[in-house]
mmCIF file with all atom_site columns, C-alpha atoms in Angstrom:
data_model
loop_
_atom_site.group_PDB
_atom_site.id
_atom_site.type_symbol
_atom_site.label_atom_id
_atom_site.label_alt_id
_atom_site.label_comp_id
_atom_site.label_asym_id
_atom_site.label_entity_id
_atom_site.label_seq_id
_atom_site.pdbx_PDB_ins_code
_atom_site.Cartn_x
_atom_site.Cartn_y
_atom_site.Cartn_z
_atom_site.occupancy
_atom_site.B_iso_or_equiv
_atom_site.pdbx_formal_charge
_atom_site.auth_seq_id
_atom_site.auth_comp_id
_atom_site.auth_asym_id
_atom_site.auth_atom_id
_atom_site.pdbx_PDB_model_num
ATOM 1   C CA . UNK A 1 1   ? -12.115 56.614 -67.305 1.00 81.00 ? 511 UNK A CA 1
ATOM 2   C CA . UNK A 1 2   ? -10.760 53.948 -69.680 1.00 87.00 ? 512 UNK A CA 1
ATOM 3   C CA . UNK A 1 3   ? -8.705  50.890 -68.577 1.00 90.00 ? 513 UNK A CA 1
ATOM 4   C CA . UNK A 1 4   ? -5.713  49.151 -70.109 1.00 89.00 ? 514 UNK A CA 1
ATOM 5   C CA . UNK A 1 5   ? -5.130  45.420 -70.447 1.00 90.00 ? 515 UNK A CA 1
ATOM 6   C CA . UNK A 1 6   ? -1.687  44.215 -69.832 1.00 91.00 ? 516 UNK A CA 1
ATOM 7   C CA . UNK A 1 7   ? -1.265  43.752 -73.648 1.00 90.00 ? 517 UNK A CA 1
ATOM 8   C CA . UNK A 1 8   ? -1.705  47.467 -74.223 1.00 90.00 ? 518 UNK A CA 1
ATOM 9   C CA . UNK A 1 9   ? 0.691   48.285 -71.409 1.00 90.00 ? 519 UNK A CA 1
ATOM 10  C CA . UNK A 1 10  ? 3.286   45.911 -72.865 1.00 90.00 ? 520 UNK A CA 1
ATOM 11  C CA . UNK A 1 11  ? 3.238   47.961 -76.096 1.00 90.00 ? 521 UNK A CA 1
ATOM 12  C CA . UNK A 1 12  ? 4.183   51.106 -74.262 1.00 87.00 ? 522 UNK A CA 1
ATOM 13  C CA . UNK A 1 13  ? 7.460   49.563 -73.104 1.00 84.00 ? 523 UNK A CA 1
ATOM 14  C CA . UNK A 1 14  ? 8.339   47.094 -75.711 1.00 86.00 ? 524 UNK A CA 1
ATOM 15  C CA . UNK A 1 15  ? 8.144   47.935 -79.465 1.00 83.00 ? 525 UNK A CA 1
ATOM 16  C CA . UNK A 1 16  ? 7.587   44.354 -80.597 1.00 84.00 ? 526 UNK A CA 1
ATOM 17  C CA . UNK A 1 17  ? 4.698   45.428 -82.815 1.00 87.00 ? 527 UNK A CA 1
ATOM 18  C CA . UNK A 1 18  ? 5.137   48.955 -84.131 1.00 91.00 ? 528 UNK A CA 1
ATOM 19  C CA . UNK A 1 19  ? 1.575   49.264 -85.183 1.00 93.00 ? 529 UNK A CA 1
ATOM 20  C CA . UNK A 1 20  ? 0.151   48.309 -81.750 1.00 92.00 ? 530 UNK A CA 1
ATOM 21  C CA . UNK A 1 21  ? 2.778   50.445 -79.962 1.00 91.00 ? 531 UNK A CA 1
ATOM 22  C CA . UNK A 1 22  ? 1.763   53.429 -82.056 1.00 93.00 ? 532 UNK A CA 1
ATOM 23  C CA . UNK A 1 23  ? -1.957  52.813 -81.243 1.00 93.00 ? 533 UNK A CA 1
ATOM 24  C CA . UNK A 1 24  ? -1.324  52.541 -77.514 1.00 90.00 ? 534 UNK A CA 1
ATOM 25  C CA . UNK A 1 25  ? 0.691   55.712 -77.424 1.00 90.00 ? 535 UNK A CA 1
ATOM 26  C CA . UNK A 1 26  ? -1.914  57.556 -79.421 1.00 92.00 ? 536 UNK A CA 1
ATOM 27  C CA . UNK A 1 27  ? -4.567  56.428 -76.880 1.00 89.00 ? 537 UNK A CA 1
ATOM 28  C CA . UNK A 1 28  ? -2.387  57.613 -73.969 1.00 89.00 ? 538 UNK A CA 1
ATOM 29  C CA . UNK A 1 29  ? -1.916  61.012 -75.677 1.00 89.00 ? 539 UNK A CA 1
ATOM 30  C CA . UNK A 1 30  ? -5.658  61.294 -76.471 1.00 90.00 ? 540 UNK A CA 1
ATOM 31  C CA . UNK A 1 31  ? -6.417  60.501 -72.819 1.00 87.00 ? 541 UNK A CA 1
ATOM 32  C CA . UNK A 1 32  ? -4.029  63.065 -71.554 1.00 84.00 ? 542 UNK A CA 1
ATOM 33  C CA . UNK A 1 33  ? -5.499  65.714 -73.898 1.00 87.00 ? 543 UNK A CA 1
ATOM 34  C CA . UNK A 1 34  ? -9.000  65.032 -72.786 1.00 89.00 ? 544 UNK A CA 1
ATOM 35  C CA . UNK A 1 35  ? -8.048  65.276 -69.122 1.00 87.00 ? 545 UNK A CA 1
ATOM 36  C CA . UNK A 1 36  ? -8.936  61.709 -68.434 1.00 89.00 ? 546 UNK A CA 1
ATOM 37  C CA . UNK A 1 37  ? -6.824  58.856 -66.966 1.00 90.00 ? 547 UNK A CA 1
ATOM 38  C CA . UNK A 1 38  ? -6.153  55.299 -67.775 1.00 91.00 ? 548 UNK A CA 1
ATOM 39  C CA . UNK A 1 39  ? -7.004  52.776 -64.964 1.00 92.00 ? 549 UNK A CA 1
ATOM 40  C CA . UNK A 1 40  ? -4.533  49.890 -64.363 1.00 93.00 ? 550 UNK A CA 1
ATOM 41  C CA . UNK A 1 41  ? -5.910  47.240 -61.994 1.00 92.00 ? 551 UNK A CA 1
ATOM 42  C CA . UNK A 1 42  ? -3.782  45.027 -59.719 1.00 89.00 ? 552 UNK A CA 1
ATOM 43  C CA . UNK A 1 43  ? -4.693  42.029 -61.791 1.00 89.00 ? 553 UNK A CA 1
ATOM 44  C CA . UNK A 1 44  ? -3.348  43.772 -64.884 1.00 92.00 ? 554 UNK A CA 1
ATOM 45  C CA . UNK A 1 45  ? -0.078  44.582 -63.077 1.00 91.00 ? 555 UNK A CA 1
ATOM 46  C CA . UNK A 1 46  ? 0.300   40.906 -62.252 1.00 89.00 ? 556 UNK A CA 1
ATOM 47  C CA . UNK A 1 47  ? -0.263  39.875 -65.808 1.00 91.00 ? 557 UNK A CA 1
ATOM 48  C CA . UNK A 1 48  ? 2.117   42.611 -67.106 1.00 92.00 ? 558 UNK A CA 1
ATOM 49  C CA . UNK A 1 49  ? 4.709   41.257 -64.830 1.00 89.00 ? 559 UNK A CA 1
ATOM 50  C CA . UNK A 1 50  ? 4.186   37.698 -65.936 1.00 88.00 ? 560 UNK A CA 1
ATOM 51  C CA . UNK A 1 51  ? 4.234   38.682 -69.617 1.00 89.00 ? 561 UNK A CA 1
ATOM 52  C CA . UNK A 1 52  ? 7.375   40.763 -69.362 1.00 91.00 ? 562 UNK A CA 1
ATOM 53  C CA . UNK A 1 53  ? 9.165   38.110 -67.356 1.00 88.00 ? 563 UNK A CA 1
ATOM 54  C CA . UNK A 1 54  ? 8.140   34.907 -69.221 1.00 88.00 ? 564 UNK A CA 1
ATOM 55  C CA . UNK A 1 55  ? 7.497   36.143 -72.774 1.00 89.00 ? 565 UNK A CA 1
ATOM 56  C CA . UNK A 1 56  ? 10.117  38.883 -73.061 1.00 90.00 ? 566 UNK A CA 1
ATOM 57  C CA . UNK A 1 57  ? 12.718  37.653 -70.498 1.00 91.00 ? 567 UNK A CA 1
ATOM 58  C CA . UNK A 1 58  ? 13.103  40.917 -68.741 1.00 91.00 ? 568 UNK A CA 1
ATOM 59  C CA . UNK A 1 59  ? 15.443  40.910 -65.666 1.00 90.00 ? 569 UNK A CA 1
ATOM 60  C CA . UNK A 1 60  ? 14.375  41.991 -62.253 1.00 87.00 ? 570 UNK A CA 1
ATOM 61  C CA . UNK A 1 61  ? 16.205  45.284 -62.808 1.00 89.00 ? 571 UNK A CA 1
ATOM 62  C CA . UNK A 1 62  ? 14.431  45.862 -66.124 1.00 92.00 ? 572 UNK A CA 1
ATOM 63  C CA . UNK A 1 63  ? 11.046  45.069 -64.479 1.00 90.00 ? 573 UNK A CA 1
ATOM 64  C CA . UNK A 1 64  ? 11.793  47.674 -61.677 1.00 88.00 ? 574 UNK A CA 1
ATOM 65  C CA . UNK A 1 65  ? 12.434  50.156 -64.485 1.00 91.00 ? 575 UNK A CA 1
ATOM 66  C CA . UNK A 1 66  ? 9.092   49.400 -66.090 1.00 91.00 ? 576 UNK A CA 1
ATOM 67  C CA . UNK A 1 67  ? 7.149   49.538 -62.884 1.00 89.00 ? 577 UNK A CA 1
ATOM 68  C CA . UNK A 1 68  ? 8.954   52.807 -61.913 1.00 90.00 ? 578 UNK A CA 1
ATOM 69  C CA . UNK A 1 69  ? 7.790   54.380 -65.177 1.00 90.00 ? 579 UNK A CA 1
ATOM 70  C CA . UNK A 1 70  ? 4.290   53.185 -64.712 1.00 90.00 ? 580 UNK A CA 1
ATOM 71  C CA . UNK A 1 71  ? 4.106   54.737 -61.239 1.00 91.00 ? 581 UNK A CA 1
ATOM 72  C CA . UNK A 1 72  ? 5.669   58.005 -62.498 1.00 92.00 ? 582 UNK A CA 1
ATOM 73  C CA . UNK A 1 73  ? 3.113   58.327 -65.282 1.00 89.00 ? 583 UNK A CA 1
ATOM 74  C CA . UNK A 1 74  ? 0.532   60.802 -64.178 1.00 89.00 ? 584 UNK A CA 1
ATOM 75  C CA . UNK A 1 75  ? -2.023  59.647 -66.849 1.00 89.00 ? 585 UNK A CA 1
ATOM 76  C CA . UNK A 1 76  ? -2.257  56.234 -65.235 1.00 91.00 ? 586 UNK A CA 1
ATOM 77  C CA . UNK A 1 77  ? -4.523  55.532 -62.296 1.00 92.00 ? 587 UNK A CA 1
ATOM 78  C CA . UNK A 1 78  ? -2.850  52.514 -60.588 1.00 92.00 ? 588 UNK A CA 1
ATOM 79  C CA . UNK A 1 79  ? -5.294  50.607 -58.369 1.00 89.00 ? 589 UNK A CA 1
ATOM 80  C CA . UNK A 1 80  ? -4.131  50.484 -54.817 1.00 87.00 ? 590 UNK A CA 1
ATOM 81  C CA . UNK A 1 81  ? -1.043  52.561 -55.694 1.00 88.00 ? 591 UNK A CA 1
ATOM 82  C CA . UNK A 1 82  ? 0.275   52.861 -52.143 1.00 86.00 ? 592 UNK A CA 1
ATOM 83  C CA . UNK A 1 83  ? 0.025   49.030 -51.617 1.00 83.00 ? 593 UNK A CA 1
ATOM 84  C CA . UNK A 1 84  ? 1.684   48.517 -54.936 1.00 85.00 ? 594 UNK A CA 1
ATOM 85  C CA . UNK A 1 85  ? 4.605   50.772 -54.091 1.00 87.00 ? 595 UNK A CA 1
ATOM 86  C CA . UNK A 1 86  ? 4.960   48.939 -50.755 1.00 82.00 ? 596 UNK A CA 1
ATOM 87  C CA . UNK A 1 87  ? 5.062   45.467 -52.182 1.00 80.00 ? 597 UNK A CA 1
ATOM 88  C CA . UNK A 1 88  ? 7.344   46.585 -54.985 1.00 84.00 ? 598 UNK A CA 1
ATOM 89  C CA . UNK A 1 89  ? 9.781   47.913 -52.398 1.00 84.00 ? 599 UNK A CA 1
ATOM 90  C CA . UNK A 1 90  ? 9.692   44.559 -50.593 1.00 82.00 ? 600 UNK A CA 1
ATOM 91  C CA . UNK A 1 91  ? 10.055  42.623 -53.872 1.00 84.00 ? 601 UNK A CA 1
ATOM 92  C CA . UNK A 1 92  ? 13.115  44.678 -54.739 1.00 85.00 ? 602 UNK A CA 1
ATOM 93  C CA . UNK A 1 93  ? 15.039  43.273 -51.733 1.00 83.00 ? 603 UNK A CA 1
ATOM 94  C CA . UNK A 1 94  ? 13.243  39.885 -51.396 1.00 81.00 ? 604 UNK A CA 1
ATOM 95  C CA . UNK A 1 95  ? 13.539  36.430 -52.899 1.00 81.00 ? 605 UNK A CA 1
ATOM 96  C CA . UNK A 1 96  ? 9.990   35.771 -53.765 1.00 81.00 ? 606 UNK A CA 1
ATOM 97  C CA . UNK A 1 97  ? 8.126   36.652 -56.961 1.00 82.00 ? 607 UNK A CA 1
ATOM 98  C CA . UNK A 1 98  ? 6.202   39.808 -57.657 1.00 83.00 ? 608 UNK A CA 1
ATOM 99  C CA . UNK A 1 99  ? 2.855   37.996 -57.380 1.00 83.00 ? 609 UNK A CA 1
ATOM 100 C CA . UNK A 1 100 ? 3.949   36.530 -53.982 1.00 84.00 ? 610 UNK A CA 1
ATOM 101 C CA . UNK A 1 101 ? 4.435   39.989 -52.544 1.00 82.00 ? 611 UNK A CA 1
ATOM 102 C CA . UNK A 1 102 ? 1.055   41.126 -53.925 1.00 83.00 ? 612 UNK A CA 1
ATOM 103 C CA . UNK A 1 103 ? -0.624  38.122 -52.359 1.00 82.00 ? 613 UNK A CA 1
ATOM 104 C CA . UNK A 1 104 ? 1.022   39.005 -48.987 1.00 81.00 ? 614 UNK A CA 1
ATOM 105 C CA . UNK A 1 105 ? 0.053   42.615 -49.034 1.00 80.00 ? 615 UNK A CA 1
ATOM 106 C CA . UNK A 1 106 ? -3.592  41.882 -50.040 1.00 81.00 ? 616 UNK A CA 1
ATOM 107 C CA . UNK A 1 107 ? -3.724  39.234 -47.324 1.00 82.00 ? 617 UNK A CA 1
ATOM 108 C CA . UNK A 1 108 ? -2.426  41.658 -44.704 1.00 79.00 ? 618 UNK A CA 1
ATOM 109 C CA . UNK A 1 109 ? -4.982  44.222 -45.946 1.00 78.00 ? 619 UNK A CA 1
ATOM 110 C CA . UNK A 1 110 ? -7.791  41.786 -45.051 1.00 78.00 ? 620 UNK A CA 1
ATOM 111 C CA . UNK A 1 111 ? -6.166  40.968 -41.681 1.00 73.00 ? 621 UNK A CA 1
ATOM 112 C CA . UNK A 1 112 ? -4.938  37.366 -42.587 1.00 70.00 ? 622 UNK A CA 1
ATOM 113 C CA . UNK A 1 113 ? -2.021  36.454 -40.405 1.00 72.00 ? 623 UNK A CA 1
ATOM 114 C CA . UNK A 1 114 ? -0.019  34.228 -42.561 1.00 80.00 ? 624 UNK A CA 1
ATOM 115 C CA . UNK A 1 115 ? 0.033   32.600 -46.025 1.00 83.00 ? 625 UNK A CA 1
ATOM 116 C CA . UNK A 1 116 ? 1.052   28.878 -46.205 1.00 86.00 ? 626 UNK A CA 1
ATOM 117 C CA . UNK A 1 117 ? 3.334   28.113 -49.062 1.00 86.00 ? 627 UNK A CA 1
ATOM 118 C CA . UNK A 1 118 ? 5.456   25.301 -50.524 1.00 88.00 ? 628 UNK A CA 1
ATOM 119 C CA . UNK A 1 119 ? 7.808   27.791 -52.035 1.00 84.00 ? 629 UNK A CA 1
ATOM 120 C CA . UNK A 1 120 ? 10.976  28.283 -49.884 1.00 86.00 ? 630 UNK A CA 1
ATOM 121 C CA . UNK A 1 121 ? 11.810  31.590 -51.466 1.00 81.00 ? 631 UNK A CA 1
ATOM 122 C CA . UNK A 1 122 ? 8.306   32.996 -50.565 1.00 82.00 ? 632 UNK A CA 1
ATOM 123 C CA . UNK A 1 123 ? 8.557   31.604 -47.055 1.00 83.00 ? 633 UNK A CA 1
ATOM 124 C CA . UNK A 1 124 ? 11.550  33.745 -46.217 1.00 83.00 ? 634 UNK A CA 1
ATOM 125 C CA . UNK A 1 125 ? 9.483   36.770 -46.743 1.00 80.00 ? 635 UNK A CA 1
ATOM 126 C CA . UNK A 1 126 ? 7.202   38.402 -44.154 1.00 77.00 ? 636 UNK A CA 1
ATOM 127 C CA . UNK A 1 127 ? 3.726   37.123 -44.194 1.00 79.00 ? 637 UNK A CA 1
ATOM 128 C CA . UNK A 1 128 ? 4.596   33.635 -45.487 1.00 83.00 ? 638 UNK A CA 1
ATOM 129 C CA . UNK A 1 129 ? 5.032   30.347 -43.654 1.00 86.00 ? 639 UNK A CA 1
ATOM 130 C CA . UNK A 1 130 ? 6.438   27.278 -45.291 1.00 89.00 ? 640 UNK A CA 1
ATOM 131 C CA . UNK A 1 131 ? 4.124   24.253 -45.042 1.00 88.00 ? 641 UNK A CA 1
ATOM 132 C CA . UNK A 1 132 ? 5.749   21.891 -42.613 1.00 84.00 ? 642 UNK A CA 1
ATOM 133 C CA . UNK A 1 133 ? 7.253   18.754 -44.140 1.00 75.00 ? 643 UNK A CA 1
ATOM 134 C CA . UNK A 1 134 ? 5.027   16.578 -41.981 1.00 55.00 ? 644 UNK A CA 1
ATOM 135 C CA . UNK A 1 135 ? 1.903   18.365 -43.261 1.00 54.00 ? 645 UNK A CA 1
ATOM 136 C CA . UNK A 1 136 ? 3.220   18.121 -46.820 1.00 53.00 ? 646 UNK A CA 1
ATOM 137 C CA . UNK A 1 137 ? 3.860   14.373 -46.430 1.00 58.00 ? 647 UNK A CA 1
ATOM 138 C CA . UNK A 1 138 ? 0.230   13.694 -45.388 1.00 59.00 ? 648 UNK A CA 1
ATOM 139 C CA . UNK A 1 139 ? -1.494  11.323 -47.635 1.00 64.00 ? 649 UNK A CA 1
ATOM 140 C CA . UNK A 1 140 ? -3.894  13.019 -50.064 1.00 63.00 ? 650 UNK A CA 1
ATOM 141 C CA . UNK A 1 141 ? -7.369  11.529 -50.015 1.00 63.00 ? 651 UNK A CA 1
ATOM 142 C CA . UNK A 1 142 ? -8.329  9.774  -53.286 1.00 64.00 ? 652 UNK A CA 1
ATOM 143 C CA . UNK A 1 143 ? -11.331 12.122 -53.806 1.00 63.00 ? 653 UNK A CA 1
ATOM 144 C CA . UNK A 1 144 ? -8.997  15.082 -54.036 1.00 59.00 ? 654 UNK A CA 1
ATOM 145 C CA . UNK A 1 145 ? -6.656  13.308 -56.363 1.00 55.00 ? 655 UNK A CA 1
ATOM 146 C CA . UNK A 1 146 ? -9.437  12.390 -58.755 1.00 57.00 ? 656 UNK A CA 1
ATOM 147 C CA . UNK A 1 147 ? -10.795 15.949 -58.912 1.00 53.00 ? 657 UNK A CA 1
ATOM 148 C CA . UNK A 1 148 ? -7.528  17.690 -59.318 1.00 51.00 ? 658 UNK A CA 1
ATOM 149 C CA . UNK A 1 149 ? -5.787  18.820 -62.510 1.00 53.00 ? 659 UNK A CA 1
ATOM 150 C CA . UNK A 1 150 ? -2.959  16.626 -61.635 1.00 50.00 ? 660 UNK A CA 1
ATOM 151 C CA . UNK A 1 151 ? -5.244  13.719 -62.634 1.00 50.00 ? 661 UNK A CA 1
ATOM 152 C CA . UNK A 1 152 ? -5.147  15.016 -66.290 1.00 49.00 ? 662 UNK A CA 1
ATOM 153 C CA . UNK A 1 153 ? -8.803  15.911 -66.066 1.00 46.00 ? 663 UNK A CA 1
ATOM 154 C CA . UNK A 1 154 ? -8.178  19.434 -67.267 1.00 40.00 ? 664 UNK A CA 1
#
């Protein structure tokens, strides 16, 4: 079984590079002809969402259409498909981002009770808890500040 990177999946939905789109479509057809499938990992789905949202400015409705077509395609083997369907349904009605719902579902799958977040939109969704203001206001030790990317060390 072959696997697709997000860049190859993008070409199936957006014709921003005709040559690459043609190559991606050809690979999907060859895979179908051979009776094989194309694996799409959860990480690739997150990257696909990120690319479509940030680089191509797709709306939430347009993203749902893309993910609907992905899930309907019988040549694609979507990793954790039932879980993906569940968090896409939750994302459809929620305020948090696609990746936030994935994080919540993966955490539930490993029996984690809650995910602490600073994002108010995510905290309104099941599985998330907003970090209390008192905890957020706690002074950060100097050793953490010095070793963080915020110190311009990256």
